[in-house]
GROMACS .gro file of C-alpha atoms in nm:
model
  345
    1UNK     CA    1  -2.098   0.367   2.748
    2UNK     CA    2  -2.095   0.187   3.054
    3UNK     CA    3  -1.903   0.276   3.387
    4UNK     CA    4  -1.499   0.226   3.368
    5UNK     CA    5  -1.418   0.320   3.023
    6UNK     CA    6  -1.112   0.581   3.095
    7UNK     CA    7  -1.001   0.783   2.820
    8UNK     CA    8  -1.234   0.669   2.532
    9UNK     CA    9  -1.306   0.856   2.199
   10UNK     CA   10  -1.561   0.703   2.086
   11UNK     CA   11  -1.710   0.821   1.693
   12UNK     CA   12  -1.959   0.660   1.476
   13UNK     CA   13  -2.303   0.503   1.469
   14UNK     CA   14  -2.302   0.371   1.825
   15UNK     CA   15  -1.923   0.268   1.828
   16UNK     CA   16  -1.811   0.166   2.173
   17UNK     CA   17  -2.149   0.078   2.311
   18UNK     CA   18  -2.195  -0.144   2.592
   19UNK     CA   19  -1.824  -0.154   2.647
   20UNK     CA   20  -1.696  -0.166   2.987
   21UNK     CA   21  -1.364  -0.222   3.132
   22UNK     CA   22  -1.159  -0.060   2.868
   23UNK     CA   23  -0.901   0.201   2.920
   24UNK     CA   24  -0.702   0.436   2.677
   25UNK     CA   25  -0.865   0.320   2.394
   26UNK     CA   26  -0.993   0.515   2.056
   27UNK     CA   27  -1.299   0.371   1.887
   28UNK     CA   28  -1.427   0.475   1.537
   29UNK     CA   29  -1.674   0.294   1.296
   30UNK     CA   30  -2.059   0.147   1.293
   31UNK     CA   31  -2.058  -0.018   1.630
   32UNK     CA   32  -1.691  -0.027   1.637
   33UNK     CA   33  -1.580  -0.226   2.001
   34UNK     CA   34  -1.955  -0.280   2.108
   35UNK     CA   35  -1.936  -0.508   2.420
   36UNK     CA   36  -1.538  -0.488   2.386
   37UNK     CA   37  -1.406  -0.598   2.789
   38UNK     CA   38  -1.113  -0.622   3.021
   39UNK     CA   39  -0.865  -0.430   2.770
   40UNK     CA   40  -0.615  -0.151   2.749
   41UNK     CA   41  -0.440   0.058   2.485
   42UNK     CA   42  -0.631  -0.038   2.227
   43UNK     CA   43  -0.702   0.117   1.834
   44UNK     CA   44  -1.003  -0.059   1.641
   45UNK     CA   45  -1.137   0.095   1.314
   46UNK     CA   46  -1.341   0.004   1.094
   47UNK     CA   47  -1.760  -0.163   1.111
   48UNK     CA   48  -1.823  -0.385   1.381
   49UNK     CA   49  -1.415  -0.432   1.420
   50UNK     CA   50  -1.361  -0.596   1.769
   51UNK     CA   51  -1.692  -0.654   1.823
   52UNK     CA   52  -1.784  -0.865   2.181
   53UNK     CA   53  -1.334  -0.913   2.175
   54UNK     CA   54  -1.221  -0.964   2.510
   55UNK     CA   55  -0.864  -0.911   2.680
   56UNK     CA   56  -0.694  -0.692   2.419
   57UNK     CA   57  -0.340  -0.539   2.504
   58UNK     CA   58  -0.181  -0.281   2.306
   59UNK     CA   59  -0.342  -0.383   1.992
   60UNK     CA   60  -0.431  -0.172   1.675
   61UNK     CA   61  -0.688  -0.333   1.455
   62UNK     CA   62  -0.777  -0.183   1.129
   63UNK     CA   63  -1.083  -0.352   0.884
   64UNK     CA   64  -1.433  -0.414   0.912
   65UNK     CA   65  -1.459  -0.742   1.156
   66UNK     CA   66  -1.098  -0.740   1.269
   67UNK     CA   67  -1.080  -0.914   1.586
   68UNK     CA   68  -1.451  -0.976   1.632
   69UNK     CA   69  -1.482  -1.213   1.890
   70UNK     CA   70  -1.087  -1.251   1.953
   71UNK     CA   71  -0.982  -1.313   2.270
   72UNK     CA   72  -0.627  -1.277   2.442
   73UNK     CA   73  -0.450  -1.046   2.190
   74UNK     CA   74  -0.143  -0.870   2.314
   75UNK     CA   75   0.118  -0.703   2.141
   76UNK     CA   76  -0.090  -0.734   1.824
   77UNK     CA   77  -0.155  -0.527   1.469
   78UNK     CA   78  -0.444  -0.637   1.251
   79UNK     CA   79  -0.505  -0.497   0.896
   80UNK     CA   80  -0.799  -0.628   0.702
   81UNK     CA   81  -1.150  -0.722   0.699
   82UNK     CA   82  -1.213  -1.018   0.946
   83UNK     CA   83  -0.812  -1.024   1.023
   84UNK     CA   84  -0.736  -1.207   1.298
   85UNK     CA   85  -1.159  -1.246   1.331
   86UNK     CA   86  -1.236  -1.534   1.635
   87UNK     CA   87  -0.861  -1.564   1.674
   88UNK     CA   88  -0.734  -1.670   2.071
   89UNK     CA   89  -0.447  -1.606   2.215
   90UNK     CA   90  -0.176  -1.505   2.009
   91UNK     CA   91   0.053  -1.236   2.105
   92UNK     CA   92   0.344  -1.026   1.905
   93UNK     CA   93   0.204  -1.056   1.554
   94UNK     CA   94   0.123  -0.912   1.262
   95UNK     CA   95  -0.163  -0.987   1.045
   96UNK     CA   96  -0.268  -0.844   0.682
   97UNK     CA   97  -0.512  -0.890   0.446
   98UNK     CA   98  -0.814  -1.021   0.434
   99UNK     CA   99  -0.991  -1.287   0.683
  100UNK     CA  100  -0.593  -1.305   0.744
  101UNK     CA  101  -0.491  -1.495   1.085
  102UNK     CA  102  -0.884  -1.530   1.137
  103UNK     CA  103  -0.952  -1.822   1.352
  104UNK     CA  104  -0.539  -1.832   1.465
  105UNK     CA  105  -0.488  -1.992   1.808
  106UNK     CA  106  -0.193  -2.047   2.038
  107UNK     CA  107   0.059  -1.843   1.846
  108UNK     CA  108   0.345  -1.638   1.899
  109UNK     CA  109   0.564  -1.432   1.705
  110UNK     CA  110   0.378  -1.466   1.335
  111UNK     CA  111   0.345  -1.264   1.052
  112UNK     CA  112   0.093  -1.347   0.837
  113UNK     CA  113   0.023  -1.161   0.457
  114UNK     CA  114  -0.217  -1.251   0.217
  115UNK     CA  115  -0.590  -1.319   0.195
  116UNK     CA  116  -0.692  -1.643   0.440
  117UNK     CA  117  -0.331  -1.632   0.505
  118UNK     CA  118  -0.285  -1.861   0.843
  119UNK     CA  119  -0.592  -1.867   0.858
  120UNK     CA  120  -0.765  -2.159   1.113
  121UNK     CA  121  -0.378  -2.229   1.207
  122UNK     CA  122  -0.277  -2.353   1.545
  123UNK     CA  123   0.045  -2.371   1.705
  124UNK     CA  124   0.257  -2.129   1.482
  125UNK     CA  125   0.580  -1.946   1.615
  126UNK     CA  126   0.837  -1.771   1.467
  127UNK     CA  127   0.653  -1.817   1.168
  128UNK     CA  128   0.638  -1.571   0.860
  129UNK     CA  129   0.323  -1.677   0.597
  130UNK     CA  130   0.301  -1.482   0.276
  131UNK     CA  131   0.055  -1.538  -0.010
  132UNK     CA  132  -0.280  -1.620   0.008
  133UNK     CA  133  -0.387  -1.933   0.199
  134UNK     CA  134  -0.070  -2.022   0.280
  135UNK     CA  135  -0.017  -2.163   0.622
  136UNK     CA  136  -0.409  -2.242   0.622
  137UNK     CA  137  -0.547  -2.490   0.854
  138UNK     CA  138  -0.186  -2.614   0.950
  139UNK     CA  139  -0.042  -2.643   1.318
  140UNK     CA  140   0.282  -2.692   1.460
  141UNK     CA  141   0.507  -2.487   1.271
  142UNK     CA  142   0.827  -2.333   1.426
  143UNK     CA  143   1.112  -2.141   1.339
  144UNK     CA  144   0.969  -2.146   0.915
  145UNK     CA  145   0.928  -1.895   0.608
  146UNK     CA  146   0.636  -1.991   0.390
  147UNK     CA  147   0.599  -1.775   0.072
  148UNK     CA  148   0.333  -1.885  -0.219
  149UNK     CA  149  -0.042  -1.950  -0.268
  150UNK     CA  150  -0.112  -2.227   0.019
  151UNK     CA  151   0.238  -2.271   0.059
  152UNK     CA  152   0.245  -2.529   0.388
  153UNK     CA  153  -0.145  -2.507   0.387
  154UNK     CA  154  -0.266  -2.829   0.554
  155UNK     CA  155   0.071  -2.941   0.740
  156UNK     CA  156   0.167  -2.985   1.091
  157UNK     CA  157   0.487  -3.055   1.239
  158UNK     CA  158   0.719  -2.838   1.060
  159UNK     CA  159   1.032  -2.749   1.233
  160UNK     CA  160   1.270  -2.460   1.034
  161UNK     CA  161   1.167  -2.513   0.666
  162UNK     CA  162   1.175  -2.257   0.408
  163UNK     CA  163   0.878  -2.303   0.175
  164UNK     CA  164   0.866  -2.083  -0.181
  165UNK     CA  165   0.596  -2.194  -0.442
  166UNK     CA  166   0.232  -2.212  -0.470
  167UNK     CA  167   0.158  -2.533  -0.257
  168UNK     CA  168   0.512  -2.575  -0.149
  169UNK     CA  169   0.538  -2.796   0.161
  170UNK     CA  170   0.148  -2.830   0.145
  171UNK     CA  171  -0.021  -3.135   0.352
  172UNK     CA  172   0.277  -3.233   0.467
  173UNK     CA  173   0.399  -3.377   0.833
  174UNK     CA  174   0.750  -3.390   0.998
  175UNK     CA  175   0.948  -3.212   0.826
  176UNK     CA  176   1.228  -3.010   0.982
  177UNK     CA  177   1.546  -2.842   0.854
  178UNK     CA  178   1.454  -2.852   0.425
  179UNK     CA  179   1.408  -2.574   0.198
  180UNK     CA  180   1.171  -2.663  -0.080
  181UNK     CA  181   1.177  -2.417  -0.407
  182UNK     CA  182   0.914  -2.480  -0.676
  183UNK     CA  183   0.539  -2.585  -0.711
  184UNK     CA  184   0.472  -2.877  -0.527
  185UNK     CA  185   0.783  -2.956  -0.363
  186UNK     CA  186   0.798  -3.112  -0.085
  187UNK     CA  187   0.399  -3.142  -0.086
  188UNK     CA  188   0.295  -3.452   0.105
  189UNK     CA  189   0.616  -3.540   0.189
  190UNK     CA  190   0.643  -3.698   0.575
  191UNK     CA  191   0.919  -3.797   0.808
  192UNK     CA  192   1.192  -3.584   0.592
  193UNK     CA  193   1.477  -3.388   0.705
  194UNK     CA  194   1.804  -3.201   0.590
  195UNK     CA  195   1.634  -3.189   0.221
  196UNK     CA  196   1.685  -2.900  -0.022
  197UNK     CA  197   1.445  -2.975  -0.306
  198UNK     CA  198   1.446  -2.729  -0.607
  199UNK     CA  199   1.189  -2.776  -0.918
  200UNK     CA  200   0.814  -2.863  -0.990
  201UNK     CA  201   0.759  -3.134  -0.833
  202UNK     CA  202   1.081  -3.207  -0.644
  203UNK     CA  203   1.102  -3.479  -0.335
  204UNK     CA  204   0.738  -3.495  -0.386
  205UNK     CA  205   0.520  -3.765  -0.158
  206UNK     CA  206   0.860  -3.849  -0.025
  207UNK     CA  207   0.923  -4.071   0.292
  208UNK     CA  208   1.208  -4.112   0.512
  209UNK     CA  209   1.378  -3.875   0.286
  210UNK     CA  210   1.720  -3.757   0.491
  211UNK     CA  211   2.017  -3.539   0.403
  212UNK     CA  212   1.940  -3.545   0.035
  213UNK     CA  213   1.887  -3.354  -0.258
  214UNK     CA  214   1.659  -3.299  -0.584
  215UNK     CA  215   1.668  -3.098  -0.843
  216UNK     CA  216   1.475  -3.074  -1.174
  217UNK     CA  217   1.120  -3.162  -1.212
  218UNK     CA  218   1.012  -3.444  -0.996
  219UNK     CA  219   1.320  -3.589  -0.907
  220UNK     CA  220   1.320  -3.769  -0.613
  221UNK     CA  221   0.940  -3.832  -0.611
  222UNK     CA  222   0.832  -4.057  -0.465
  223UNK     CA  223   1.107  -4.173  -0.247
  224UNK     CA  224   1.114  -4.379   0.068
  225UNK     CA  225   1.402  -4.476   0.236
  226UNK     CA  226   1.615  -4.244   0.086
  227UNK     CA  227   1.978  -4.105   0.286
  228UNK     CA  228   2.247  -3.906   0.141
  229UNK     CA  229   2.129  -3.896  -0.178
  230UNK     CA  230   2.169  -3.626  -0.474
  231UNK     CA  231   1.899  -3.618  -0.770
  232UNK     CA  232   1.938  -3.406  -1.029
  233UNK     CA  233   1.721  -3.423  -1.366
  234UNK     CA  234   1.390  -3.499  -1.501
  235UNK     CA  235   1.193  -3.780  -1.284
  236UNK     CA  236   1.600  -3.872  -1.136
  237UNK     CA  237   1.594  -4.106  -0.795
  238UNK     CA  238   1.195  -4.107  -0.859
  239UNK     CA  239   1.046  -4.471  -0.674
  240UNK     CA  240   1.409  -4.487  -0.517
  241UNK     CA  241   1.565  -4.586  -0.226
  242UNK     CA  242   1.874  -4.651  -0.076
  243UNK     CA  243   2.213  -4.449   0.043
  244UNK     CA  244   2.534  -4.274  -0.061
  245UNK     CA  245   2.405  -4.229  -0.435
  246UNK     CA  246   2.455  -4.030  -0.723
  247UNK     CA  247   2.189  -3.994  -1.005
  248UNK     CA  248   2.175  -3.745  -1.269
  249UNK     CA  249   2.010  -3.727  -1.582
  250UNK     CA  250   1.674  -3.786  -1.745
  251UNK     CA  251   1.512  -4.105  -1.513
  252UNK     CA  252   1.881  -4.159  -1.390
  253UNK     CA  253   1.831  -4.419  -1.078
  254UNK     CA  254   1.398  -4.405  -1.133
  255UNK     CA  255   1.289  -4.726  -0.956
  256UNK     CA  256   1.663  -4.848  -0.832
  257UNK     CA  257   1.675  -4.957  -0.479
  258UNK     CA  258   2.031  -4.989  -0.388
  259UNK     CA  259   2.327  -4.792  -0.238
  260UNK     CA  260   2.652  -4.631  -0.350
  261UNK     CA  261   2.600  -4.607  -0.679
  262UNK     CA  262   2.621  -4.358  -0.938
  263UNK     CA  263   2.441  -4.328  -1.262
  264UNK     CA  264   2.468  -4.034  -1.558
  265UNK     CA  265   2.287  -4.074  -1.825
  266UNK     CA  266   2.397  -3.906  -2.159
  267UNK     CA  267   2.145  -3.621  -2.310
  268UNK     CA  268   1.852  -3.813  -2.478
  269UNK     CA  269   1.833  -4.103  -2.326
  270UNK     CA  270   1.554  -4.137  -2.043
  271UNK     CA  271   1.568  -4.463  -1.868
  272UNK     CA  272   1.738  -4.587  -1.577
  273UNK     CA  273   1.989  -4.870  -1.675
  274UNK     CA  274   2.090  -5.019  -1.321
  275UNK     CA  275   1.884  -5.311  -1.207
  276UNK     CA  276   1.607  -5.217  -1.008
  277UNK     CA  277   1.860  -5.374  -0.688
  278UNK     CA  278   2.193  -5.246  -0.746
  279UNK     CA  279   2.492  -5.159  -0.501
  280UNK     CA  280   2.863  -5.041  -0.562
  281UNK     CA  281   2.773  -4.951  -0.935
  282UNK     CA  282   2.846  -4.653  -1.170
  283UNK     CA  283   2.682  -4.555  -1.465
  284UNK     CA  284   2.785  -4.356  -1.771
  285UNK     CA  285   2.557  -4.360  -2.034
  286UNK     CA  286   2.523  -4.705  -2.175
  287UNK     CA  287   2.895  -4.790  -2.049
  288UNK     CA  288   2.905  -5.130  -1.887
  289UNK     CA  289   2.853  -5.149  -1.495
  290UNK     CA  290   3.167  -5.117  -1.295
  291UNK     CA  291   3.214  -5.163  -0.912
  292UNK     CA  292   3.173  -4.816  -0.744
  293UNK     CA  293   3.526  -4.789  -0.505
  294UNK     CA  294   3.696  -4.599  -0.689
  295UNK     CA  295   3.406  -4.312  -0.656
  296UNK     CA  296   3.344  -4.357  -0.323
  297UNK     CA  297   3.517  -4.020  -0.179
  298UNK     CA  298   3.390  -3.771  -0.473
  299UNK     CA  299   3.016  -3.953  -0.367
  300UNK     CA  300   3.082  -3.796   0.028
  301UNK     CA  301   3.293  -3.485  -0.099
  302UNK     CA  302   2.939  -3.387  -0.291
  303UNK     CA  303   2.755  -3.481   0.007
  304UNK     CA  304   2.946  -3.310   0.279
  305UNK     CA  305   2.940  -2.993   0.061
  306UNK     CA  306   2.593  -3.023   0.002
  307UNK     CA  307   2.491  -3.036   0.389
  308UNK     CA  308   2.684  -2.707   0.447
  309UNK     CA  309   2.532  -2.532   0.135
  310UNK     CA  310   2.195  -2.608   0.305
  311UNK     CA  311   2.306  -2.522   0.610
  312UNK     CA  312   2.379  -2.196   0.483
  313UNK     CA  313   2.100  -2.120   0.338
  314UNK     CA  314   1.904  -2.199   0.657
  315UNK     CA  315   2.064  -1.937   0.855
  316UNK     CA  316   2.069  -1.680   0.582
  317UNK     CA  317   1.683  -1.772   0.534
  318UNK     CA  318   1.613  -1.747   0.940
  319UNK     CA  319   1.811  -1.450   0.982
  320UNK     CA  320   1.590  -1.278   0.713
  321UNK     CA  321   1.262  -1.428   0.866
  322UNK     CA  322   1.366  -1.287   1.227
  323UNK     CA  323   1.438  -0.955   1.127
  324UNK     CA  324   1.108  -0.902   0.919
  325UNK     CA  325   0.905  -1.034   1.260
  326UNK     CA  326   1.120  -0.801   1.503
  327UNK     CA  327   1.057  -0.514   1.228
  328UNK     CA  328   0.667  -0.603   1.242
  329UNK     CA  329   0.647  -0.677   1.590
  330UNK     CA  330   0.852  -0.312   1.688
  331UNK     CA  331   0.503  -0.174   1.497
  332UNK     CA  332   0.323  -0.415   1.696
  333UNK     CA  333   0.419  -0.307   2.027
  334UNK     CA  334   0.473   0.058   1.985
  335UNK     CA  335   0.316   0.198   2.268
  336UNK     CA  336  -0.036   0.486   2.226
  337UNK     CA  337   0.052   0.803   2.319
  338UNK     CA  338  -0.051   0.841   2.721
  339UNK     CA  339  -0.404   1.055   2.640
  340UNK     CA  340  -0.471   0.817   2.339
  341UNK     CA  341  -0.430   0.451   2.354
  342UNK     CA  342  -0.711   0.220   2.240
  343UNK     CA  343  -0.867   0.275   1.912
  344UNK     CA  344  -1.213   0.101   1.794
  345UNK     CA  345  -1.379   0.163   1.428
   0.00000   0.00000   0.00000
């Protein structure tokens, strides 16, 4: 060991060598912290785990490869081979599973779980990432929950979403304040806000989708343009655009450009019967068009009620996210006892 070390236990095939600068720190595993520098109250375990890290701060890493090469860690636990592996400057985290958070820069307050979970992700905080690759590659995420295989993998820009399905929110860009339930909801979807899409497939490719909602399998997809808008039913408000509608049913408003209107369309049936421009119209089956005033309040009585569900569900779904990262990032920072503070395996 070189000069400086204070407090080391060092055990295992030339663990610790060539460190310097390292204080209260415990080091076990095949050159566990070799060339570690310039950090304190540190616990690495595991082959080659922080190997040639610099600037760790109450950190416990546990894996083969966690935190080789990492730089700027503080306030940090790492479970898994090659967790948190090349990451840079992230602080108050919690990473698990495999390659997990490897390759993670600029990020604050994140728990990542899962294999390649947010991993080569930028940007992230407040962010919870659970299942594997989700949150992969993506940057720019705030104040979001992001639960399923690549869930949000590929997107930037996300500002308090709650993502739950495999590739839910994936490649997607500006989106803030939407919860997206199902497979592919939400995926690609860009410029979209104050959208709660549940289903396969729901609000899918979307653009300029705002304070609207779709449920059943792909309704909504493919919108642009869309405000205020509720979709409920196989392919309903797909190719559709427009304001203050109302379309339920199998295709109910597919392709219609147009605003205020409502459309149900009786079991069976599967094609939209407004024009593909129509305004002030309602619906019913195959009942002949009729102008929409009279419908006018129930059409903003759903609405309203529909914001403040979402709203809801927002704060329930942050509340959850915050206490899961304070009870992670309590483990995080719990101080090494004062004769035993840095760890490397």
């Amino acid at each position: 060991l070189a000069t400086k070390n204070y407090q080391i236990v060092s055990i295992g095939f030339s663990a610790g060598n060539n460190v310097s600068g390292v204080k209260d720190s415990f080091l076990a595993g095949g050159l566990a912290g070799r060339s570690l520098q310039n950090s304190s109250g540190v616990i690495v375990i595991g082959s080659q785990n922080a190997d040639q890290a610099t600037h760790l701060n109450q950190v416990v890493s546990i894996g083969s490869s966690g935190m080789a090469t990492a730089s700027g860690m503080t306030g940090v636990v790492s479970l898994g081979s090659n967790s948190l592996a090349t990451a840079q400057t992230v602080e108050n985290s919690v990473s698990i599973g495999e390659d997990s958070a490897s390759g993670l820069i600029q990020s604050n307050n994140v728990v990542s779980i899962g294999r390649q979970s947010a991993i080569d992700a930028s940007g992230l905080t407040d962010v919870v990432s659970i299942g594997q690759n989700a949150a992969q590659g993506n940057s720019g995420i705030y104040d979001s929950i992001l639960v399923g295989q690549r869930a949000a993998s590929g997107s930037y820009d996300l500002h308090s979403v709650a993502g739950f399905g495999n590739h839910a929110i994936g490649e997607a860009r500006e989106v803030k304040n939407s919860i997206a339930i199902g497979k592919d909801s939400l995926k690609y979807a860009y410029n979209t806000s104050n959208v709660i899409a549940i289903g396969d497939n729901t609000a899918r490719s979307g653009h300029l989708v705002k304070d609207s909602v779709a449920i059943g399998w792909r309704s909504l997809d493919n919108a642009s343009g869309l405000y205020k808008t509720i979709g409920a039913g196989y392919y309903a408000a797909s190719d559709t655009s427009g304001n203050f509608n109302v379309y339920i049913g199998n295709r109910a408003g597919a392709g219609v450009s147009g605003n205020k209107n409502i459309e149900i369309i009786a079991s069976g049936l599967s094609e939209s019967f407004l024009t593909s421009a129509a305004n002030n119209k309602v619906n019913i089956g195959k009942l002949e068009l009729v102008p929409f005033q009279m419908l006018i309040l129930l059409l903003r009585f759903l609405l309203d009620l529909t914001a403040k569900t979402m709203q809801r569900l927002l704060s329930n779904i942050r509340l959850l996210g915050q206490r899961l990262l304070t009870l992670c990032c309590s483990l995080a920072m719990a101080q090494p006892s004062s004769t035993l503070q840095t760890v490397a395996i």
